[in-house]
Coordinates of C-alpha atoms in Angstrom, one line a residue:
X1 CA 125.6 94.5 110.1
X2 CA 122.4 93.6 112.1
X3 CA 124.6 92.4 115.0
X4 CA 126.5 96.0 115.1
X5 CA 123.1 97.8 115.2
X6 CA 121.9 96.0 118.1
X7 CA 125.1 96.5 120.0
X8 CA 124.7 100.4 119.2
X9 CA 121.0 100.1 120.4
X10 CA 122.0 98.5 123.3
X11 CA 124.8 101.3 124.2
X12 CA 122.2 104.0 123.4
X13 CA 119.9 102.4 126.1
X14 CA 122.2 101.8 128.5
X15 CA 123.9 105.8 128.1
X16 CA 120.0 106.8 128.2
X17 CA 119.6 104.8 132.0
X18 CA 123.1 106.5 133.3
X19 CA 121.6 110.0 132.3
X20 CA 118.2 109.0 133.6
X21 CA 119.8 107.5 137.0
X22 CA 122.3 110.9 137.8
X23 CA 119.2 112.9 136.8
X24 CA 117.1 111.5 139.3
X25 CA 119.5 110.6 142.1
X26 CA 119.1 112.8 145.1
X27 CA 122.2 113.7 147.0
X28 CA 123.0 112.1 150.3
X29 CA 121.9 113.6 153.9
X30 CA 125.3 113.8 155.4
X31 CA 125.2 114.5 159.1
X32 CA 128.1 115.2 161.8
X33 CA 127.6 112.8 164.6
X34 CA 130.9 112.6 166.5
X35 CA 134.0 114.6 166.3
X36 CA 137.2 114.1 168.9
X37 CA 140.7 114.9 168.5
X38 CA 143.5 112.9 167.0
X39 CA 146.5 114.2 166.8
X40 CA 148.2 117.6 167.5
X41 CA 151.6 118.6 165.4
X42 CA 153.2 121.6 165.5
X43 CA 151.7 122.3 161.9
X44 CA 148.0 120.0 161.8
X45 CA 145.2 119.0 163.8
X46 CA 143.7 115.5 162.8
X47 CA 140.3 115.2 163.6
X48 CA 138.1 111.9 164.0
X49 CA 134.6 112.8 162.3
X50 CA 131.9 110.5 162.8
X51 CA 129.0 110.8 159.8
X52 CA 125.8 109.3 159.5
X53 CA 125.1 109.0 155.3
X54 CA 120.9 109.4 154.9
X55 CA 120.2 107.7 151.3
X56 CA 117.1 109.5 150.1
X57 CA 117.1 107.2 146.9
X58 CA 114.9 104.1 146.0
X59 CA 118.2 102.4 145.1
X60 CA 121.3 101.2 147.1
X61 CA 123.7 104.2 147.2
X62 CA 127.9 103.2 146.6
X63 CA 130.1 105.1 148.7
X64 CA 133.9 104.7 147.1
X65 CA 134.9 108.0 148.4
X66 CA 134.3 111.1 150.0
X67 CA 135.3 114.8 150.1
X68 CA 134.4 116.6 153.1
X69 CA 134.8 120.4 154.8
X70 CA 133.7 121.9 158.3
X71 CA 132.8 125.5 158.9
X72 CA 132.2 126.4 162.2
X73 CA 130.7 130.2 162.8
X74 CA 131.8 130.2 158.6
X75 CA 135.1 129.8 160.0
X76 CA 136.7 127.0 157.9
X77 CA 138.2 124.1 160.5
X78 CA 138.8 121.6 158.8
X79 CA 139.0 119.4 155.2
X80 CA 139.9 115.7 153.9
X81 CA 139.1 113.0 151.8
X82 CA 138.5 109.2 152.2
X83 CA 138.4 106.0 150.5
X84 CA 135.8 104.2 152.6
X85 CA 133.9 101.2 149.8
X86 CA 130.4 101.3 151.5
X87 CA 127.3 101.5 150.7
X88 CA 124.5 102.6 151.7
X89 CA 120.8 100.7 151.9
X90 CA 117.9 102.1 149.5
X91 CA 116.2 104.4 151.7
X92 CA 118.5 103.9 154.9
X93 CA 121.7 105.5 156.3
X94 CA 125.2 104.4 157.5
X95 CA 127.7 105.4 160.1
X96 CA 131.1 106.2 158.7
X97 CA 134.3 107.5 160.9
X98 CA 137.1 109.7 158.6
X99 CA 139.7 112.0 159.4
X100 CA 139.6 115.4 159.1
X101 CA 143.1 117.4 159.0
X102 CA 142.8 121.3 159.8
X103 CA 145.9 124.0 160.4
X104 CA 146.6 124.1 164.0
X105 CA 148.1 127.7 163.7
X106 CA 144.8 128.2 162.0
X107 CA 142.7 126.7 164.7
X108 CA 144.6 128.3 167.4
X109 CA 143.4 132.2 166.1
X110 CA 140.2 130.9 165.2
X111 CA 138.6 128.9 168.9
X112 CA 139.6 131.7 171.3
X113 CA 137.3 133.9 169.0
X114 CA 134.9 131.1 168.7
X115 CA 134.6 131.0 172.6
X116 CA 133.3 134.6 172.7
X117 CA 130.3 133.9 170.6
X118 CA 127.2 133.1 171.0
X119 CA 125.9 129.9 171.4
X120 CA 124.7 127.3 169.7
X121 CA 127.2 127.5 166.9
X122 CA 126.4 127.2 163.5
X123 CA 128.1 124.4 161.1
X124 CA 128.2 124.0 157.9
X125 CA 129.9 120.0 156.3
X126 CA 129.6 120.0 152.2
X127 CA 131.4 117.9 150.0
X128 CA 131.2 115.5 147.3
X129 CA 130.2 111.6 147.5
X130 CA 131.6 108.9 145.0
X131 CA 129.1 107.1 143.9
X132 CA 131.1 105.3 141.1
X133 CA 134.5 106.2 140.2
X134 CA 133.7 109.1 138.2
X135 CA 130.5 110.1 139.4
X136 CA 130.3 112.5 142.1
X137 CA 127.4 113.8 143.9
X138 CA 127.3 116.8 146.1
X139 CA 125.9 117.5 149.4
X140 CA 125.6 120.3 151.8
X141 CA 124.3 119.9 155.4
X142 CA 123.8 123.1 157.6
X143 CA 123.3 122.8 161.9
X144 CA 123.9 123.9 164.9
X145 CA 125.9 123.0 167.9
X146 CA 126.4 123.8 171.7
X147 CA 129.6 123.4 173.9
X148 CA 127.5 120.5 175.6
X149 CA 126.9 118.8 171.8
X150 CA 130.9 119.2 171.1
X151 CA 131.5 117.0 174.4
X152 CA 129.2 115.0 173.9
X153 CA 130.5 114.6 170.5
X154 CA 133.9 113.9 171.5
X155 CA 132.5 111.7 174.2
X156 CA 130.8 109.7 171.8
X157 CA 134.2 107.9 170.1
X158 CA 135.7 107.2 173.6

């Protein structure tokens, strides 16, 4: 009997930490630091997105997977989703390369539009960061960006 109520302590404690730790984790910094073009089909654009992940957190942050989706002018471009098992230090930041996949059709109304506006552009990348299987914390990260940044941009994964 003793040995079931220590085991149900022990549980209790342990579910008490979880909460505690997704209470108190802050959400990544998740900023775009390279995009260039994949691949071009008739129905898709495949982009190469390079991310730098900021951990805010006093503890290592897991990265089993991430959602991701680009805005540009609020003009959605692109979306996707990765499997990438890394993680980031306490306190530091990584550099992660996914793909992106947008609708070329899509695409093709939206940059002669884009071309007539103003610049710097204004981004927008959110999505969700899997920190353990089941545990997923959001994060939003709002910029800007010039024609020069974009080639540079591309440049950068040459």
């Amino acid at each position: 009997m003793l040995s079931w109520l220590l085991i149900g302590i022990v549980l209790l404690l342990a579910a008490a930490a979880l909460a505690w730790l997704i209470r108190g984790l802050e959400p990544p910094d998740v900023k775009l630091t390279a995009v260039r073009p994949d691949q071009l089909s008739a129905g898709e654009q495949r982009l190469r997105v390079g991310l730098r992940v900021q951990n805010p957190n006093p503890i290592p942050l897991p990265v089993f997977a991430m959602t991701y989706r680009l805005w540009l002018e609020e003009q959605h471009i692109a979306a996707g989703d990765a499997d990438l098992r890394r993680r980031v230090p306490a306190r530091g930041e990584a550099d992660m390369e996914v793909m992106v996949s947008g609708d070329a059709r899509h695409l093709a109304r939206t940059l002669p539009k884009l071309a007539l506006t103003p610049q710097p552009w204004r981004y927008r990348l959110e999505g969700k960061v899997a920190v353990l299987p089941k545990l997923r914390v959001g994060y939003r990260h709002v910029g800007t960006i010039d024609l020069k940044g974009m080639l540079r941009l591309a440049a950068s994964l040459r």
